[in-house]
Amino acid sequence: MPSNQMVFLLVDLVLIAVAARLLGRLAQRLGQPPVIGEIAAGIIAGPTILGAHLSGIVFPQDVRSYLSAFANVGVMIFMFLAGLEIDRGSFNGNRRAVASISLSAYFVPFALGGGVALAVLSRYHQGNRLTFALFIGCALAVTAFPVLARILIERDLMGTRIGQLSMASAAIDDILAWTVLAFVIGLARPGASTQWKLLLFVPLVAAMWWLVRPMLTRASRSTAANSNNTMIFLAVCGALICGAATEWIGLHLIFGAFLFGVIFPRTHRPVVETGAQLLSSVFLPAFFVIAGLQVDLTSLDRAGVLEMLAILVTALAGKLGGTYLAARANGIQPREAGALASLMNTRGLTELIILNIGLTTGLIGVQLYSILVVMALVTTAMTSPLLRLLKVTPELGRLPIPATAQPRLASTPEGAA
């Protein structure tokens, strides 16, 4: 790397970290999750606000590839943390309600998203209509598990029935989201010479669950006084190598990192979270800027505005309606059902990761990507106002849940958000 590129890279990393921190805190002061401010920092750095010329000066093209590398490391660590937060204890209680709410909260917006892709967004599909429709369904169906947990903690709702149902349902939605997205990416990446590698995903999952997981469990029990540092080391290295494995077989690196988080032993979770979050907080802000630099609403025409409204209405109707109806069908009172639907409507950084994958794999173009980013921002920003409107308090539907069964979240970057 030439010296001038190194200078720009180091200065840009500092600018990115400072902007993300400041706007994240500003979002908190406004009663929003910090991820809203962090995403906004990325959009401000792009051509929509800063302008293409000035944005190109501050973030030169020949430096952006290096920023992307940092961003990918940050995303992998974030996805490891998201997988680590999947807690089987959160599924205790009314499993029937959790299953029906999570499936409805995912597949209703998924189906509506696929329909609007074919009916309204036909001018955007660049290849196979099926994979395009499936991807839009994925984009509208996701719930951001980490930012949801952060909202619950900040509002002291984690120990309530609403909190437990939303966490368990969001966990299932996360697993569904990455599973369906892996299938869509497999369809979107044709090529006889490499397609066979996708078949390795099933034995990879089996090996990680039946071989790697027991090995990690034994390691977590046998390490000596320096076990904390050892487990952090294993967590970071494992997330990176598993990410590399799924990237090699033709999927995206996030799948391996997420899967490694799911199988990682929970014995040292608080310490591992702290160490991994520190690393992610250094690298992840680069992702917000890389994602924001690709948001360009300057060319949005009248048809684009109408399409944005159609996407927004579909996303809200699918997620809010699907969750609310399933909750009411399980005997949950209207106000609690409304609160649950509002919580499941959060999308946050998880949505940005999915959209970035769609852009880099050619499933969507820049304009549709920009519209979907706006949808993610609006739906996430709606959560706190809706909870205030419904007057959701810790006393609403509180249940005595054992501490060991409660999902835990230290402040992850989206959650540090």
Tab-separated table of C-alpha atoms in Angstrom:
chain	number	residue	atom	x	y	z
A	1	MET	CA	0.000	0.000	0.000
A	2	PRO	CA	1.468	3.387	-0.990
A	3	SER	CA	2.121	5.839	1.833
A	4	ASN	CA	-0.629	8.266	0.789
A	5	GLN	CA	-3.214	5.471	0.812
A	6	MET	CA	-2.077	4.393	4.270
A	7	VAL	CA	-2.501	7.959	5.545
A	8	PHE	CA	-6.005	8.217	4.101
A	9	LEU	CA	-6.950	4.793	5.499
A	10	LEU	CA	-5.857	5.620	9.045
A	11	VAL	CA	-7.469	9.063	9.016
A	12	ASP	CA	-10.695	7.656	7.524
A	13	LEU	CA	-10.887	4.970	10.219
A	14	VAL	CA	-10.680	7.630	12.918
A	15	LEU	CA	-13.274	9.839	11.177
A	16	ILE	CA	-15.608	6.866	10.813
A	17	ALA	CA	-15.276	5.804	14.455
A	18	VAL	CA	-15.818	9.341	15.776
A	19	ALA	CA	-18.812	10.038	13.495
A	20	ALA	CA	-20.463	6.734	14.366
A	21	ARG	CA	-19.962	7.325	18.095
A	22	LEU	CA	-21.252	10.918	18.039
A	23	LEU	CA	-24.322	10.232	15.903
A	24	GLY	CA	-25.019	7.060	17.858
A	25	ARG	CA	-25.141	9.083	21.080
A	26	LEU	CA	-27.280	11.730	19.413
A	27	ALA	CA	-29.756	9.017	18.399
A	28	GLN	CA	-29.853	7.824	22.014
A	29	ARG	CA	-30.663	11.332	23.218
A	30	LEU	CA	-33.561	11.349	20.768
A	31	GLY	CA	-34.871	8.088	22.216
A	32	GLN	CA	-33.646	5.937	19.324
A	33	PRO	CA	-31.293	2.929	19.219
A	34	PRO	CA	-27.706	4.129	18.522
A	35	VAL	CA	-27.658	2.045	15.341
A	36	ILE	CA	-29.954	4.673	13.766
A	37	GLY	CA	-27.244	7.304	14.231
A	38	GLU	CA	-24.493	4.947	13.087
A	39	ILE	CA	-26.337	4.119	9.872
A	40	ALA	CA	-27.047	7.821	9.370
A	41	ALA	CA	-23.306	8.522	9.693
A	42	GLY	CA	-22.682	6.196	6.768
A	43	ILE	CA	-25.383	7.785	4.631
A	44	ILE	CA	-24.071	11.293	5.378
A	45	ALA	CA	-20.640	10.187	4.127
A	46	GLY	CA	-22.132	9.078	0.809
A	47	PRO	CA	-23.185	10.937	-2.331
A	48	THR	CA	-26.738	11.641	-1.090
A	49	ILE	CA	-25.639	14.161	1.560
A	50	LEU	CA	-21.922	14.855	1.160
A	51	GLY	CA	-22.049	14.759	-2.623
A	52	ALA	CA	-20.194	12.429	-4.966
A	53	HIS	CA	-17.197	14.740	-5.414
A	54	LEU	CA	-16.565	15.545	-1.750
A	55	SER	CA	-17.319	11.968	-0.715
A	56	GLY	CA	-14.719	10.774	-3.215
A	57	ILE	CA	-12.134	13.165	-1.752
A	58	VAL	CA	-12.688	12.116	1.853
A	59	PHE	CA	-12.991	8.407	0.992
A	60	PRO	CA	-10.893	7.840	-2.153
A	61	GLN	CA	-11.808	4.893	-4.359
A	62	ASP	CA	-8.392	3.273	-3.961
A	63	VAL	CA	-8.845	3.254	-0.152
A	64	ARG	CA	-12.387	1.892	-0.092
A	65	SER	CA	-11.287	-1.676	-0.814
A	66	TYR	CA	-9.179	-1.603	2.354
A	67	LEU	CA	-12.086	-0.134	4.302
A	68	SER	CA	-14.223	-2.987	2.956
A	69	ALA	CA	-11.756	-5.503	4.350
A	70	PHE	CA	-11.995	-3.882	7.790
A	71	ALA	CA	-15.780	-3.794	7.423
A	72	ASN	CA	-15.935	-7.524	6.653
A	73	VAL	CA	-13.934	-8.353	9.769
A	74	GLY	CA	-16.269	-6.184	11.841
A	75	VAL	CA	-19.350	-7.824	10.329
A	76	MET	CA	-17.984	-11.316	11.007
A	77	ILE	CA	-17.367	-10.491	14.669
A	78	PHE	CA	-20.822	-8.919	14.885
A	79	MET	CA	-22.439	-12.009	13.375
A	80	PHE	CA	-20.517	-14.202	15.817
A	81	LEU	CA	-21.951	-12.108	18.661
A	82	ALA	CA	-25.447	-12.378	17.161
A	83	GLY	CA	-25.092	-16.168	17.063
A	84	LEU	CA	-23.723	-16.181	20.599
A	85	GLU	CA	-26.877	-14.390	21.787
A	86	ILE	CA	-29.135	-17.205	20.528
A	87	ASP	CA	-30.084	-18.708	23.882
A	88	ARG	CA	-32.018	-21.976	24.024
A	89	GLY	CA	-33.266	-20.921	27.447
A	90	SER	CA	-35.343	-18.206	25.789
A	91	PHE	CA	-37.502	-20.903	24.161
A	92	ASN	CA	-38.789	-22.095	27.526
A	93	GLY	CA	-42.432	-21.468	28.271
A	94	ASN	CA	-45.134	-21.383	25.627
A	95	ARG	CA	-43.344	-22.993	22.725
A	96	ARG	CA	-46.481	-23.134	20.636
A	97	ALA	CA	-46.896	-19.378	20.865
A	98	VAL	CA	-43.210	-18.779	20.076
A	99	ALA	CA	-43.342	-21.074	17.048
A	100	SER	CA	-46.512	-19.598	15.570
A	101	ILE	CA	-45.514	-15.966	16.226
A	102	SER	CA	-42.016	-16.376	14.781
A	103	LEU	CA	-43.206	-18.234	11.684
A	104	SER	CA	-45.968	-15.711	11.028
A	105	ALA	CA	-43.615	-12.769	11.704
A	106	TYR	CA	-41.192	-14.133	9.118
A	107	PHE	CA	-43.232	-15.742	6.355
A	108	VAL	CA	-46.043	-13.167	6.089
A	109	PRO	CA	-43.653	-10.280	5.217
A	110	PHE	CA	-41.566	-12.737	3.180
A	111	ALA	CA	-44.557	-13.639	1.006
A	112	LEU	CA	-45.714	-10.025	0.709
A	113	GLY	CA	-42.171	-8.945	-0.141
A	114	GLY	CA	-41.925	-11.510	-2.923
A	115	GLY	CA	-45.286	-10.331	-4.255
A	116	VAL	CA	-44.359	-6.652	-4.279
A	117	ALA	CA	-41.048	-7.524	-5.953
A	118	LEU	CA	-42.874	-9.108	-8.883
A	119	ALA	CA	-45.762	-6.637	-9.051
A	120	VAL	CA	-44.125	-3.278	-8.291
A	121	LEU	CA	-40.342	-3.652	-8.582
A	122	SER	CA	-40.119	-5.503	-11.889
A	123	ARG	CA	-37.900	-2.816	-13.452
A	124	TYR	CA	-35.178	-3.546	-10.886
A	125	HIS	CA	-34.614	-7.256	-11.336
A	126	GLN	CA	-31.349	-7.817	-13.156
A	127	GLY	CA	-31.432	-11.556	-13.686
A	128	ASN	CA	-33.559	-14.418	-12.459
A	129	ARG	CA	-37.001	-13.175	-11.329
A	130	LEU	CA	-37.332	-15.955	-8.770
A	131	THR	CA	-34.108	-15.174	-6.918
A	132	PHE	CA	-34.934	-11.458	-7.064
A	133	ALA	CA	-38.369	-12.013	-5.511
A	134	LEU	CA	-36.959	-14.369	-2.874
A	135	PHE	CA	-34.288	-11.858	-1.921
A	136	ILE	CA	-36.797	-9.008	-1.516
A	137	GLY	CA	-38.831	-11.363	0.662
A	138	CYS	CA	-35.730	-11.994	2.796
A	139	ALA	CA	-35.042	-8.263	3.069
A	140	LEU	CA	-38.545	-7.456	4.315
A	141	ALA	CA	-38.847	-10.424	6.689
A	142	VAL	CA	-35.768	-9.924	8.875
A	143	THR	CA	-35.871	-8.848	12.533
A	144	ALA	CA	-32.703	-7.386	14.088
A	145	PHE	CA	-32.112	-9.624	17.108
A	146	PRO	CA	-29.315	-7.566	18.771
A	147	VAL	CA	-30.989	-4.156	18.498
A	148	LEU	CA	-34.236	-5.707	19.744
A	149	ALA	CA	-32.432	-7.010	22.826
A	150	ARG	CA	-30.903	-3.592	23.452
A	151	ILE	CA	-34.354	-1.939	23.332
A	152	LEU	CA	-35.731	-4.513	25.777
A	153	ILE	CA	-32.865	-3.938	28.206
A	154	GLU	CA	-33.147	-0.157	28.036
A	155	ARG	CA	-36.905	-0.349	28.725
A	156	ASP	CA	-36.567	-3.022	31.422
A	157	LEU	CA	-38.747	-5.403	29.418
A	158	MET	CA	-36.406	-8.384	29.265
A	159	GLY	CA	-38.112	-10.214	32.143
A	160	THR	CA	-41.647	-9.692	30.836
A	161	ARG	CA	-43.763	-11.992	28.712
A	162	ILE	CA	-43.426	-9.482	25.865
A	163	GLY	CA	-39.649	-9.499	26.194
A	164	GLN	CA	-39.321	-13.265	26.332
A	165	LEU	CA	-41.721	-13.894	23.451
A	166	SER	CA	-40.068	-11.268	21.255
A	167	MET	CA	-36.547	-12.541	21.994
A	168	ALA	CA	-37.454	-16.171	21.330
A	169	SER	CA	-39.393	-15.285	18.180
A	170	ALA	CA	-36.586	-13.023	16.912
A	171	ALA	CA	-34.056	-15.810	17.521
A	172	ILE	CA	-36.052	-18.186	15.335
A	173	ASP	CA	-36.486	-15.426	12.739
A	174	ASP	CA	-32.713	-14.890	12.702
A	175	ILE	CA	-32.086	-18.570	12.039
A	176	LEU	CA	-34.763	-18.603	9.331
A	177	ALA	CA	-33.376	-15.426	7.776
A	178	TRP	CA	-29.837	-16.730	7.372
A	179	THR	CA	-31.005	-20.189	6.271
A	180	VAL	CA	-33.303	-18.818	3.550
A	181	LEU	CA	-30.704	-16.229	2.490
A	182	ALA	CA	-28.088	-18.977	2.132
A	183	PHE	CA	-30.473	-20.834	-0.184
A	184	VAL	CA	-31.151	-17.682	-2.238
A	185	ILE	CA	-27.437	-16.915	-2.601
A	186	GLY	CA	-26.854	-20.488	-3.713
A	187	LEU	CA	-29.459	-20.007	-6.441
A	188	ALA	CA	-28.024	-16.619	-7.420
A	189	ARG	CA	-24.471	-17.860	-7.903
A	190	PRO	CA	-24.657	-20.303	-10.814
A	191	GLY	CA	-21.574	-21.960	-12.227
A	192	ALA	CA	-21.041	-25.664	-12.764
A	193	SER	CA	-17.371	-25.474	-11.757
A	194	THR	CA	-18.063	-24.224	-8.233
A	195	GLN	CA	-21.712	-25.063	-7.556
A	196	TRP	CA	-20.744	-28.435	-6.077
A	197	LYS	CA	-19.087	-26.640	-3.157
A	198	LEU	CA	-22.506	-25.606	-1.855
A	199	LEU	CA	-23.143	-29.254	-1.032
A	200	LEU	CA	-20.378	-28.986	1.573
A	201	PHE	CA	-22.525	-26.675	3.712
A	202	VAL	CA	-24.522	-29.556	5.230
A	203	PRO	CA	-21.462	-31.587	6.331
A	204	LEU	CA	-19.869	-28.326	7.550
A	205	VAL	CA	-22.847	-27.641	9.822
A	206	ALA	CA	-22.848	-31.250	11.020
A	207	ALA	CA	-19.099	-31.177	11.745
A	208	MET	CA	-19.373	-27.919	13.671
A	209	TRP	CA	-22.288	-29.179	15.762
A	210	TRP	CA	-21.094	-32.732	16.452
A	211	LEU	CA	-17.299	-32.264	16.457
A	212	VAL	CA	-16.299	-28.643	17.001
A	213	ARG	CA	-18.966	-27.854	19.609
A	214	PRO	CA	-17.958	-30.693	21.993
A	215	MET	CA	-14.287	-29.768	21.552
A	216	LEU	CA	-15.005	-26.146	22.454
A	217	THR	CA	-17.055	-27.261	25.461
A	218	ARG	CA	-14.157	-29.365	26.746
A	219	ALA	CA	-11.736	-26.503	26.117
A	220	SER	CA	-13.943	-24.088	28.070
A	221	ARG	CA	-13.903	-26.446	31.051
A	222	SER	CA	-10.221	-27.372	30.990
A	223	THR	CA	-8.441	-24.078	30.435
A	224	ALA	CA	-6.508	-22.766	33.422
A	225	ALA	CA	-6.206	-19.288	34.924
A	226	ASN	CA	-5.767	-17.668	31.518
A	227	SER	CA	-9.006	-19.253	30.229
A	228	ASN	CA	-10.683	-15.920	29.554
A	229	ASN	CA	-8.008	-14.773	27.113
A	230	THR	CA	-7.900	-18.244	25.583
A	231	MET	CA	-11.643	-18.308	24.968
A	232	ILE	CA	-11.598	-14.817	23.420
A	233	PHE	CA	-8.775	-15.971	21.161
A	234	LEU	CA	-10.724	-19.104	20.159
A	235	ALA	CA	-13.884	-17.049	19.577
A	236	VAL	CA	-12.280	-14.516	17.234
A	237	CYS	CA	-10.146	-17.022	15.321
A	238	GLY	CA	-13.036	-19.483	15.036
A	239	ALA	CA	-15.402	-16.810	13.697
A	240	LEU	CA	-12.849	-15.746	11.078
A	241	ILE	CA	-11.976	-19.268	9.914
A	242	CYS	CA	-15.628	-20.352	9.753
A	243	GLY	CA	-16.426	-17.201	7.818
A	244	ALA	CA	-13.626	-18.063	5.409
A	245	ALA	CA	-15.034	-21.596	5.031
A	246	THR	CA	-18.543	-20.469	4.050
A	247	GLU	CA	-17.116	-17.790	1.737
A	248	TRP	CA	-15.029	-20.485	-0.003
A	249	ILE	CA	-17.960	-22.839	-0.546
A	250	GLY	CA	-19.862	-20.068	-2.340
A	251	LEU	CA	-21.998	-18.595	0.415
A	252	HIS	CA	-21.158	-15.429	2.331
A	253	LEU	CA	-18.661	-15.148	5.171
A	254	ILE	CA	-21.386	-14.084	7.628
A	255	PHE	CA	-22.927	-17.570	7.694
A	256	GLY	CA	-19.846	-19.252	9.097
A	257	ALA	CA	-19.326	-16.562	11.741
A	258	PHE	CA	-22.981	-16.733	12.812
A	259	LEU	CA	-22.911	-20.533	12.985
A	260	PHE	CA	-19.751	-20.464	15.100
A	261	GLY	CA	-21.474	-18.089	17.505
A	262	VAL	CA	-24.430	-20.475	17.804
A	263	ILE	CA	-22.231	-23.460	18.750
A	264	PHE	CA	-19.806	-21.544	20.979
A	265	PRO	CA	-20.055	-22.557	24.674
A	266	ARG	CA	-21.830	-20.079	26.937
A	267	THR	CA	-19.594	-20.722	29.969
A	268	HIS	CA	-17.392	-17.688	29.313
A	269	ARG	CA	-19.968	-15.677	27.373
A	270	PRO	CA	-19.733	-12.368	29.304
A	271	VAL	CA	-15.945	-12.227	28.931
A	272	VAL	CA	-15.980	-13.392	25.311
A	273	GLU	CA	-18.650	-10.815	24.473
A	274	THR	CA	-16.592	-8.042	26.033
A	275	GLY	CA	-13.456	-8.965	24.107
A	276	ALA	CA	-15.219	-9.546	20.801
A	277	GLN	CA	-17.234	-6.324	21.128
A	278	LEU	CA	-14.067	-4.326	21.666
A	279	LEU	CA	-12.626	-5.700	18.439
A	280	SER	CA	-15.883	-5.235	16.568
A	281	SER	CA	-16.226	-1.635	17.760
A	282	VAL	CA	-12.935	-0.860	15.993
A	283	PHE	CA	-13.824	-2.524	12.676
A	284	LEU	CA	-17.632	-2.450	12.421
A	285	PRO	CA	-18.069	1.337	11.949
A	286	ALA	CA	-16.280	0.927	8.617
A	287	PHE	CA	-19.247	-1.158	7.489
A	288	PHE	CA	-21.660	1.715	8.122
A	289	VAL	CA	-19.628	3.973	5.849
A	290	ILE	CA	-19.151	1.327	3.149
A	291	ALA	CA	-22.912	0.702	3.246
A	292	GLY	CA	-23.671	4.437	3.299
A	293	LEU	CA	-21.319	5.279	0.443
A	294	GLN	CA	-23.475	3.077	-1.777
A	295	VAL	CA	-26.716	4.829	-0.830
A	296	ASP	CA	-27.573	7.326	-3.565
A	297	LEU	CA	-31.038	8.882	-3.514
A	298	THR	CA	-30.108	11.805	-5.773
A	299	SER	CA	-31.490	10.046	-8.859
A	300	LEU	CA	-34.729	8.977	-7.175
A	301	ASP	CA	-37.614	9.833	-9.502
A	302	ARG	CA	-41.366	10.000	-8.886
A	303	ALA	CA	-41.780	6.314	-9.624
A	304	GLY	CA	-38.975	5.574	-7.159
A	305	VAL	CA	-40.758	7.517	-4.408
A	306	LEU	CA	-43.944	5.525	-5.034
A	307	GLU	CA	-41.946	2.290	-4.978
A	308	MET	CA	-40.365	3.340	-1.690
A	309	LEU	CA	-43.814	3.907	-0.200
A	310	ALA	CA	-44.995	0.537	-1.520
A	311	ILE	CA	-42.009	-1.212	0.050
A	312	LEU	CA	-42.492	0.603	3.345
A	313	VAL	CA	-46.215	-0.211	3.522
A	314	THR	CA	-45.529	-3.839	2.620
A	315	ALA	CA	-42.777	-4.164	5.223
A	316	LEU	CA	-44.980	-2.660	7.939
A	317	ALA	CA	-48.104	-4.604	6.986
A	318	GLY	CA	-46.217	-7.883	6.803
A	319	LYS	CA	-44.219	-7.643	10.017
A	320	LEU	CA	-46.721	-5.759	12.191
A	321	GLY	CA	-49.760	-7.589	10.831
A	322	GLY	CA	-48.195	-11.043	10.816
A	323	THR	CA	-46.925	-10.710	14.384
A	324	TYR	CA	-50.068	-9.093	15.774
A	325	LEU	CA	-52.488	-11.643	14.296
A	326	ALA	CA	-50.389	-14.592	15.471
A	327	ALA	CA	-50.123	-13.106	18.957
A	328	ARG	CA	-53.878	-12.533	19.173
A	329	ALA	CA	-54.499	-16.086	17.942
A	330	ASN	CA	-52.462	-17.282	20.952
A	331	GLY	CA	-54.646	-15.373	23.409
A	332	ILE	CA	-52.329	-12.388	23.923
A	333	GLN	CA	-54.162	-9.170	24.765
A	334	PRO	CA	-54.309	-6.417	22.090
A	335	ARG	CA	-51.872	-3.981	23.763
A	336	GLU	CA	-49.309	-6.725	24.412
A	337	ALA	CA	-49.766	-8.034	20.864
A	338	GLY	CA	-49.202	-4.520	19.504
A	339	ALA	CA	-46.047	-4.119	21.595
A	340	LEU	CA	-44.766	-7.490	20.393
A	341	ALA	CA	-45.432	-6.529	16.762
A	342	SER	CA	-43.619	-3.196	17.244
A	343	LEU	CA	-40.570	-4.964	18.662
A	344	MET	CA	-40.449	-7.531	15.870
A	345	ASN	CA	-40.513	-4.671	13.336
A	346	THR	CA	-36.935	-3.613	14.174
A	347	ARG	CA	-34.448	-4.296	11.367
A	348	GLY	CA	-31.260	-2.327	12.090
A	349	LEU	CA	-27.786	-3.492	11.141
A	350	THR	CA	-28.955	-7.036	10.360
A	351	GLU	CA	-31.000	-5.595	7.495
A	352	LEU	CA	-27.998	-3.627	6.215
A	353	ILE	CA	-25.887	-6.777	6.112
A	354	ILE	CA	-28.517	-8.578	4.035
A	355	LEU	CA	-28.901	-5.621	1.679
A	356	ASN	CA	-25.140	-5.336	1.248
A	357	ILE	CA	-24.999	-9.009	0.292
A	358	GLY	CA	-27.740	-8.441	-2.266
A	359	LEU	CA	-25.839	-5.505	-3.756
A	360	THR	CA	-22.467	-7.251	-3.927
A	361	THR	CA	-23.971	-10.415	-5.458
A	362	GLY	CA	-25.864	-8.410	-8.085
A	363	LEU	CA	-29.362	-9.327	-6.847
A	364	ILE	CA	-30.266	-5.644	-6.509
A	365	GLY	CA	-28.870	-2.403	-7.906
A	366	VAL	CA	-27.837	0.824	-6.183
A	367	GLN	CA	-31.206	2.584	-6.421
A	368	LEU	CA	-33.239	-0.286	-4.966
A	369	TYR	CA	-30.540	-0.819	-2.344
A	370	SER	CA	-30.884	2.844	-1.348
A	371	ILE	CA	-34.677	2.561	-1.101
A	372	LEU	CA	-34.419	-0.552	1.083
A	373	VAL	CA	-31.905	1.159	3.393
A	374	VAL	CA	-34.432	3.957	3.937
A	375	MET	CA	-37.059	1.295	4.740
A	376	ALA	CA	-34.710	-0.257	7.303
A	377	LEU	CA	-34.098	3.118	8.957
A	378	VAL	CA	-37.773	4.066	9.110
A	379	THR	CA	-39.035	0.727	10.450
A	380	THR	CA	-36.325	0.580	13.111
A	381	ALA	CA	-36.918	4.196	14.158
A	382	MET	CA	-40.637	3.475	14.572
A	383	THR	CA	-40.142	0.971	17.393
A	384	SER	CA	-39.560	3.355	20.301
A	385	PRO	CA	-42.395	5.777	19.372
A	386	LEU	CA	-44.815	2.857	18.966
A	387	LEU	CA	-43.879	1.476	22.387
A	388	ARG	CA	-44.454	4.914	23.912
A	389	LEU	CA	-47.772	5.232	22.097
A	390	LEU	CA	-48.892	1.859	23.462
A	391	LYS	CA	-47.675	2.874	26.949
A	392	VAL	CA	-45.623	-0.296	27.295
A	393	THR	CA	-44.176	-0.607	30.813
A	394	PRO	CA	-42.307	-3.380	32.651
A	395	GLU	CA	-45.526	-4.125	34.515
A	396	LEU	CA	-47.342	-4.974	31.276
A	397	GLY	CA	-47.494	-8.766	31.128
A	398	ARG	CA	-44.586	-9.346	33.519
A	399	LEU	CA	-43.895	-12.993	34.312
A	400	PRO	CA	-41.539	-14.496	36.946
A	401	ILE	CA	-38.861	-15.989	34.696
A	402	PRO	CA	-35.725	-17.629	36.182
A	403	ALA	CA	-32.567	-15.617	35.586
A	404	THR	CA	-30.905	-18.585	33.878
A	405	ALA	CA	-33.617	-18.638	31.218
A	406	GLN	CA	-33.340	-14.958	30.342
A	407	PRO	CA	-31.428	-14.004	27.186
A	408	ARG	CA	-28.449	-11.790	27.897
A	409	LEU	CA	-26.902	-9.039	25.849
A	410	ALA	CA	-24.046	-6.819	26.689
A	411	SER	CA	-23.939	-3.844	24.366
A	412	THR	CA	-23.075	-5.285	20.978
A	413	PRO	CA	-22.178	-2.856	18.230
A	414	GLU	CA	-25.694	-2.880	16.855
A	415	GLY	CA	-26.712	-3.285	20.289
A	416	ALA	CA	-24.154	-0.706	21.054
A	417	ALA	CA	-25.903	0.347	19.189
